[in-house]
mmCIF file of C-alpha atoms and ligand atoms in Angstrom:
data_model
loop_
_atom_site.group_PDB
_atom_site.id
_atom_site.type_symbol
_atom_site.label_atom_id
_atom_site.label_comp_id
_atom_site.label_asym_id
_atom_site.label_seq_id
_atom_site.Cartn_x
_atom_site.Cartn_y
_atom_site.Cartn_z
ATOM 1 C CA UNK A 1 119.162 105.942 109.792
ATOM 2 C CA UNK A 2 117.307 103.528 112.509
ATOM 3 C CA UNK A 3 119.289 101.743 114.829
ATOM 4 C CA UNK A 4 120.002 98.335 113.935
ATOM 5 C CA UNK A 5 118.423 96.480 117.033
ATOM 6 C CA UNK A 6 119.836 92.826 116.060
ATOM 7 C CA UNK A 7 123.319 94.244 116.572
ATOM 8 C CA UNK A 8 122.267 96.066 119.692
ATOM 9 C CA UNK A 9 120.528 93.187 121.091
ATOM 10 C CA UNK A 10 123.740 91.060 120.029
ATOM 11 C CA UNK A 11 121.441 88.748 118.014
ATOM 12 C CA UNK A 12 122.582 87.400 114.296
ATOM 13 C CA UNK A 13 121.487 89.569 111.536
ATOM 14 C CA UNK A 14 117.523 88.286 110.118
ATOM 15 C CA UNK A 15 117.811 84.917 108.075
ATOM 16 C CA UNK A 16 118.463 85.785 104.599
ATOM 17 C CA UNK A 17 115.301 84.482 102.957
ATOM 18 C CA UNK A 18 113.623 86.699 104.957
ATOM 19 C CA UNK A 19 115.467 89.725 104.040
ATOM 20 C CA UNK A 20 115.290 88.853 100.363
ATOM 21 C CA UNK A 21 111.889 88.589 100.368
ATOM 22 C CA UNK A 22 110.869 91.738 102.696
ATOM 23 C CA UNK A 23 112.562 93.456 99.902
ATOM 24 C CA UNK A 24 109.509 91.973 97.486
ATOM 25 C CA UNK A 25 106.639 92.133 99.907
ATOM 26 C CA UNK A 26 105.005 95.212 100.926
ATOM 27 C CA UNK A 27 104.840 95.785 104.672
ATOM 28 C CA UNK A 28 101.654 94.297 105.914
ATOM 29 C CA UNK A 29 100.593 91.604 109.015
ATOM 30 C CA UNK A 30 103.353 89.205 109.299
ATOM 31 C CA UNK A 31 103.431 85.726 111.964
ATOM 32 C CA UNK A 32 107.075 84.761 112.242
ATOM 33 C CA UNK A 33 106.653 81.310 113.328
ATOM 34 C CA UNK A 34 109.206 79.887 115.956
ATOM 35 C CA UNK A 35 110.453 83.541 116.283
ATOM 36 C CA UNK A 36 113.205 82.473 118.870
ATOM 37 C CA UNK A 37 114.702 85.444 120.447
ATOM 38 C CA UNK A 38 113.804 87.657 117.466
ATOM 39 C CA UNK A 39 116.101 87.991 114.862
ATOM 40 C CA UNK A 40 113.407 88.318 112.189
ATOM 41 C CA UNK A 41 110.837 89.710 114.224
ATOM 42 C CA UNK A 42 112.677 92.769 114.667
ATOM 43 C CA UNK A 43 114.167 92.633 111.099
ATOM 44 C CA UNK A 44 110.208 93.062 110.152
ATOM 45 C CA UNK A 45 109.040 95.399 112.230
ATOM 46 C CA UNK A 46 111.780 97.698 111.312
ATOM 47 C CA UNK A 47 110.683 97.200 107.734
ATOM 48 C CA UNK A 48 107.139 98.405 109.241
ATOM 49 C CA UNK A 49 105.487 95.308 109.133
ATOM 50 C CA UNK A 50 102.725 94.298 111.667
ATOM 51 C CA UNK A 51 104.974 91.708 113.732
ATOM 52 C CA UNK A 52 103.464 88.447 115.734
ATOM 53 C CA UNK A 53 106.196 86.619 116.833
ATOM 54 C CA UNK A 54 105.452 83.500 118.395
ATOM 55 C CA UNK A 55 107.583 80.444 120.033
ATOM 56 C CA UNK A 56 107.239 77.538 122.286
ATOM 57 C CA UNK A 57 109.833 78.344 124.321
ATOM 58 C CA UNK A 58 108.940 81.217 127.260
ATOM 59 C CA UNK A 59 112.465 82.323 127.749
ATOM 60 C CA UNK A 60 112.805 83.621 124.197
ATOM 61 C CA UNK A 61 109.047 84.785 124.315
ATOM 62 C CA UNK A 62 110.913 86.766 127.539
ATOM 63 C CA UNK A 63 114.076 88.002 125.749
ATOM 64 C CA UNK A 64 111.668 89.576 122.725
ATOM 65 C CA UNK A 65 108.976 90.949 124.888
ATOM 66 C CA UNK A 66 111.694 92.718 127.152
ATOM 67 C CA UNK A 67 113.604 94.108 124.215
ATOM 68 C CA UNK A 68 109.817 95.173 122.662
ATOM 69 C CA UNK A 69 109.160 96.826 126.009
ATOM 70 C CA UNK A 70 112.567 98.626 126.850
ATOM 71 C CA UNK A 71 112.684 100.001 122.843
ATOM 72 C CA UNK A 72 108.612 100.974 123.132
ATOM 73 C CA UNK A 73 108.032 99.347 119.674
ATOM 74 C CA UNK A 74 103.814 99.091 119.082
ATOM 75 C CA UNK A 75 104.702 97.124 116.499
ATOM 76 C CA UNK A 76 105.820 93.711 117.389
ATOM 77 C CA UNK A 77 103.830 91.021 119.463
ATOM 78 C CA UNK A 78 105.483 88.348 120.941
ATOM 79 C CA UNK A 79 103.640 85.118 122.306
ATOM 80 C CA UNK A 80 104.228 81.849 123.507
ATOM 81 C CA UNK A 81 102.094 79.470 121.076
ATOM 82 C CA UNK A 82 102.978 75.752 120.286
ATOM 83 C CA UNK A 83 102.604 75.675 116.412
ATOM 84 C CA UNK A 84 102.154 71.790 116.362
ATOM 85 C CA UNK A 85 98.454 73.045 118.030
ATOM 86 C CA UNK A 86 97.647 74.450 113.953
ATOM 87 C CA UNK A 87 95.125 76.770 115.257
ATOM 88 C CA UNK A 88 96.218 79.875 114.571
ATOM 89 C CA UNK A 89 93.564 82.656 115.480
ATOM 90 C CA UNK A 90 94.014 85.465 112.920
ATOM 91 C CA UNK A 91 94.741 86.088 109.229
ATOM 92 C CA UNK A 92 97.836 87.427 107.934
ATOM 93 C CA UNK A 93 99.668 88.754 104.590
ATOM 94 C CA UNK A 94 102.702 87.173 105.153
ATOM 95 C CA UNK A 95 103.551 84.270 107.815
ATOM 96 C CA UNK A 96 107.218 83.404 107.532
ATOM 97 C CA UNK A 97 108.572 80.039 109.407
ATOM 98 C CA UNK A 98 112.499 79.369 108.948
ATOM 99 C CA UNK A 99 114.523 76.480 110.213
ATOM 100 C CA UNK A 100 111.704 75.971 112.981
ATOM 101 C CA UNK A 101 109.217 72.902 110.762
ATOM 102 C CA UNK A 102 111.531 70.501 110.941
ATOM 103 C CA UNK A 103 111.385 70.459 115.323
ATOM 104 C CA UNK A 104 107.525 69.730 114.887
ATOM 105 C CA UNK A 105 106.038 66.704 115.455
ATOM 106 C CA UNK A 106 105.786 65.053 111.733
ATOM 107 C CA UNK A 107 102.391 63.918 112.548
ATOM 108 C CA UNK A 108 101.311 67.595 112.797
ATOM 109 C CA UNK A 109 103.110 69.021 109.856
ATOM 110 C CA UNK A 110 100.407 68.620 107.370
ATOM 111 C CA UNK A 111 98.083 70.434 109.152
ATOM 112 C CA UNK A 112 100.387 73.004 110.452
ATOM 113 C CA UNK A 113 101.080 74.079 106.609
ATOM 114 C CA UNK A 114 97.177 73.751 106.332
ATOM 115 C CA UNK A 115 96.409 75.668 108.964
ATOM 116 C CA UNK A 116 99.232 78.543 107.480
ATOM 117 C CA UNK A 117 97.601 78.370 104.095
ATOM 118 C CA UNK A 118 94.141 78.849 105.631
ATOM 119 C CA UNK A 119 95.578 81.824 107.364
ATOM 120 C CA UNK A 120 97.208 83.605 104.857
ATOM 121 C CA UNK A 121 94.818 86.380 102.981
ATOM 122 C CA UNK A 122 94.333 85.661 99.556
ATOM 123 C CA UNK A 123 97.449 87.713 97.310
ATOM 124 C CA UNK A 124 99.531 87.062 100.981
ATOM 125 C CA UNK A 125 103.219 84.818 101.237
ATOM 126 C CA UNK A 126 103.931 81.741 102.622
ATOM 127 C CA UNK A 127 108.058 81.881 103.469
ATOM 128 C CA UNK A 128 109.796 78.112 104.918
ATOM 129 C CA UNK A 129 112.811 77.245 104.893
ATOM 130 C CA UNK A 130 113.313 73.672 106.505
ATOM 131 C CA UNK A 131 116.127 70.829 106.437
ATOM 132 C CA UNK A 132 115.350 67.819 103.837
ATOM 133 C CA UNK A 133 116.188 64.160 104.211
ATOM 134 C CA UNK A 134 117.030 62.278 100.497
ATOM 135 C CA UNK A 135 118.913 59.475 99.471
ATOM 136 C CA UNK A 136 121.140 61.529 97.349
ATOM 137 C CA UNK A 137 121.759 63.647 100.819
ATOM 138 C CA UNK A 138 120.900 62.200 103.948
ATOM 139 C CA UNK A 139 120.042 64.431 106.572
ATOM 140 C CA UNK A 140 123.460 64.303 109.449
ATOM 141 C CA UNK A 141 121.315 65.918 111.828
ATOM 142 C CA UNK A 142 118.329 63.949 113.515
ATOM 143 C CA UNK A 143 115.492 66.331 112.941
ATOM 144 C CA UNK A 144 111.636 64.816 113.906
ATOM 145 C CA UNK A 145 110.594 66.038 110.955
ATOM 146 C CA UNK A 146 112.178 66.629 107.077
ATOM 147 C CA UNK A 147 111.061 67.206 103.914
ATOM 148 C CA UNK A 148 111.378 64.376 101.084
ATOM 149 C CA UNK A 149 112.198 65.514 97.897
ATOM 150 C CA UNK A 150 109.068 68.189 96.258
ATOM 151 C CA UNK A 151 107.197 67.490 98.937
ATOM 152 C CA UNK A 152 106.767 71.066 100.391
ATOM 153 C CA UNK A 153 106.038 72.179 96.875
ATOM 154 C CA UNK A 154 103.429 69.167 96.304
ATOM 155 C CA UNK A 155 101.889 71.046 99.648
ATOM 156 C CA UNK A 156 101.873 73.960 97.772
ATOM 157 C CA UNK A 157 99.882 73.230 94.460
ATOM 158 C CA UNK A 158 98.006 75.436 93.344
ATOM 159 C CA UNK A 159 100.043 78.453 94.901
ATOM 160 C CA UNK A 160 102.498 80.567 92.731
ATOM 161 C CA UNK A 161 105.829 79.794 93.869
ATOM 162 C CA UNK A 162 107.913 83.325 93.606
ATOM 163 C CA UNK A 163 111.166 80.870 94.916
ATOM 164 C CA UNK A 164 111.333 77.262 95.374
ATOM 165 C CA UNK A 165 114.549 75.096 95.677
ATOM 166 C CA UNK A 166 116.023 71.955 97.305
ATOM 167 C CA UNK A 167 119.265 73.254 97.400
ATOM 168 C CA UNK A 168 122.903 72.096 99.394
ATOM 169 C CA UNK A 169 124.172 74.557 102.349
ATOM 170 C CA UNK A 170 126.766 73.612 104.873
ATOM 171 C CA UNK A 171 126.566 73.584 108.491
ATOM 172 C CA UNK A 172 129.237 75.193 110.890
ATOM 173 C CA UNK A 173 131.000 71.865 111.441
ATOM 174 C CA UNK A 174 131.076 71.647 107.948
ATOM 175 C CA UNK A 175 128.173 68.471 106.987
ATOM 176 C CA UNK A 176 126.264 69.525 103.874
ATOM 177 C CA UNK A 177 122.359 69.206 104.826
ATOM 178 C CA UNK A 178 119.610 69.978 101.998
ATOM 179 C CA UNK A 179 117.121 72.698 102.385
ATOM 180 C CA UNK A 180 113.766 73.290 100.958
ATOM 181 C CA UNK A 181 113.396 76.863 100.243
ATOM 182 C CA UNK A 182 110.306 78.229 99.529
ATOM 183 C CA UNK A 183 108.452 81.952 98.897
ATOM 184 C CA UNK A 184 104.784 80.925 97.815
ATOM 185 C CA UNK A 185 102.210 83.547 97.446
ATOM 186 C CA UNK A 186 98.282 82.408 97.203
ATOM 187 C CA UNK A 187 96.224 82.876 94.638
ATOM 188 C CA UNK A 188 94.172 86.320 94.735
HETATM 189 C C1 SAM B 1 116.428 77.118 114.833
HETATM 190 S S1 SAM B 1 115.269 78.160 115.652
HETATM 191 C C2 SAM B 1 114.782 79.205 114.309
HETATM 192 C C3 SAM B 1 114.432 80.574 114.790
HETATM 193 C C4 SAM B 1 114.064 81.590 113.707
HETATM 194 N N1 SAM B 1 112.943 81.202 112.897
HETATM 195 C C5 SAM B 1 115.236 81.950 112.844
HETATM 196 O O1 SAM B 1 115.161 81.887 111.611
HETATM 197 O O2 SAM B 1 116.265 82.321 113.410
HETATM 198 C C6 SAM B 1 113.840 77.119 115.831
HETATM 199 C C7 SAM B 1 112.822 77.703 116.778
HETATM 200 O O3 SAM B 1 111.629 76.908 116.715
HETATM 201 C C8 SAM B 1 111.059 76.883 118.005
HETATM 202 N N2 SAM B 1 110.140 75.755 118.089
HETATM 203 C C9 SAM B 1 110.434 74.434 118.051
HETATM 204 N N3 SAM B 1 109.318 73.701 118.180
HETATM 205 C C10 SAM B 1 108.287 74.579 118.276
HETATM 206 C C11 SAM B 1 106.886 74.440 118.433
HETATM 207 N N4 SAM B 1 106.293 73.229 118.505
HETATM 208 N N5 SAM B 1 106.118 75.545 118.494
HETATM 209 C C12 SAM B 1 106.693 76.776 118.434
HETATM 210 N N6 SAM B 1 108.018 76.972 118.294
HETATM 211 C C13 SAM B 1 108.806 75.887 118.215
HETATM 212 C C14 SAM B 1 112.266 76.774 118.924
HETATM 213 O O4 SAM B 1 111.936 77.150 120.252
HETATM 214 C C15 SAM B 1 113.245 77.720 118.235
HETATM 215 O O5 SAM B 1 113.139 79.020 118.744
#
C-alpha cells in the first residue's frame, strides 16, 4: 500500500468532495486551485492524476514544492498564480477549487469561473465548494466574496451537474455557514 503523505506531512486528510469525486473521475490533468499546502494536491497525485497546484501565497507554494522534491513525485506541479488574474494557460480534465472562491475579489469571480469553464476539455469536471450568504442563513464569517442562493448553478447552465447543493455545515466554533457544493462536468 502507498504511504499516505497527508499524514506524513501532518496535513488534514484531502477535502471530502474531492475524495468523493476522484472516486468518479478517471485520473487525468487536474488544477487544484488555491492548493494551500497540499492536502488535495497530493490526495490527486496519489490517485495518478496529472497535479498543478497553484496558490497565491509563496510559503505554501514552498511547503508543497519541498515535500514534491524530498518524495521525487513527477507528478505534481506546484506554482504561485493569483487566480483573481483568470488567465489560466493550459487545458485540463478536471480543475477542482474548494473553500478558496470565496477569498477572491467578487469583481473577478465571474470571470474566474469563465476562465475555469474555458479551460476545462470538453467531457472534463468543474469541482467548488464555496461559503454562501442568504437571508435564511447569513454568512458569520466576512468572506469578500459568497454565493447567493443558485447562483453558482445559474453559472453553470448548460453543464450537467453530477452534484449540486446549498447545503448547512458547521464551523469548529460551532456557527452554521451555507455551502454551495458543486461537481459539474461539460458537455462533450
Ligand atoms: C481555505 S484555503 C483552501 C485550501 C484548499 N483548497 C483546501 O481545500 O484545503 C484557501 C486558499 O486559497 C488561497 N487563495 C486565496 N486567495 C487567492 C488568490 N487570489 N489566488 C490564489 N490563491 C488564493 C489561500 O492562500 C489559501 O491557501
Amino acid at each position: 500500500m502507498p504511504t499516505d503523505l497527508n499524514s506524513t506531512y501532518g496535513l488534514s486528510p484531502a477535502h471530502s468532495e474531492v475524495v468523493q469525486a476522484c472516486a468518479q473521475i478517471a485520473p487525468g490533468e487536474v488544477l487544484d486551485m488555491g492548493c494551500s499546502n497540499g492536502r488535495n494536491a497530493l490526495y490527486m497525485g496519489q490517485r495518478g492524476f496529472q497535479v498543478t497546484a497553484v496558490d497565491s501565497n509563496p510559503n505554501a507554494i514552498q511547503m508543497l514544492q519541498a515535500i514534491v522534491a524530498q518524495e521525487k513525485l513527477t507528478n505534481i506541479t506546484a506554482q504561485v498564480y493569483d487566480i483573481n488574474q483568470a488567465s489560466l494557460a493550459a487545458d485540463y480534465d478536471f480543475i477542482a477549487c474548494t473553500v478558496t472562491l470565496m477569498f477572491l475579489d467578487p469583481a473577478r469571480v465571474p470571470t474566474v469561473l469563465r476562465d475555469m469553464q474555458a479551460h476545462t476539455r470538453a467531457g472534463g469536471y468543474n469541482l467548488i465548494v464555496c461559503a454562501m450568504d442568504t437571508e435564511a442563513n447569513p454568512c458569520p464569517v466576512n468572506f469578500p466574496f459568497t454565493f447567493g442562493p443558485a447562483e453558482l448553478e445559474r453559472a453553470y447552465a448548460g453543464w450537467e451537474l453530477l452534484k449540486y447543493n446549498e447545503d448547512l455545515g458547521t464551523m469548529h466554533n460551532g456557527a452554521r455557514l451555507q455551502f454551495a457544493t458543486m461537481l459539474a462536468r461539460k458537455p462533450e
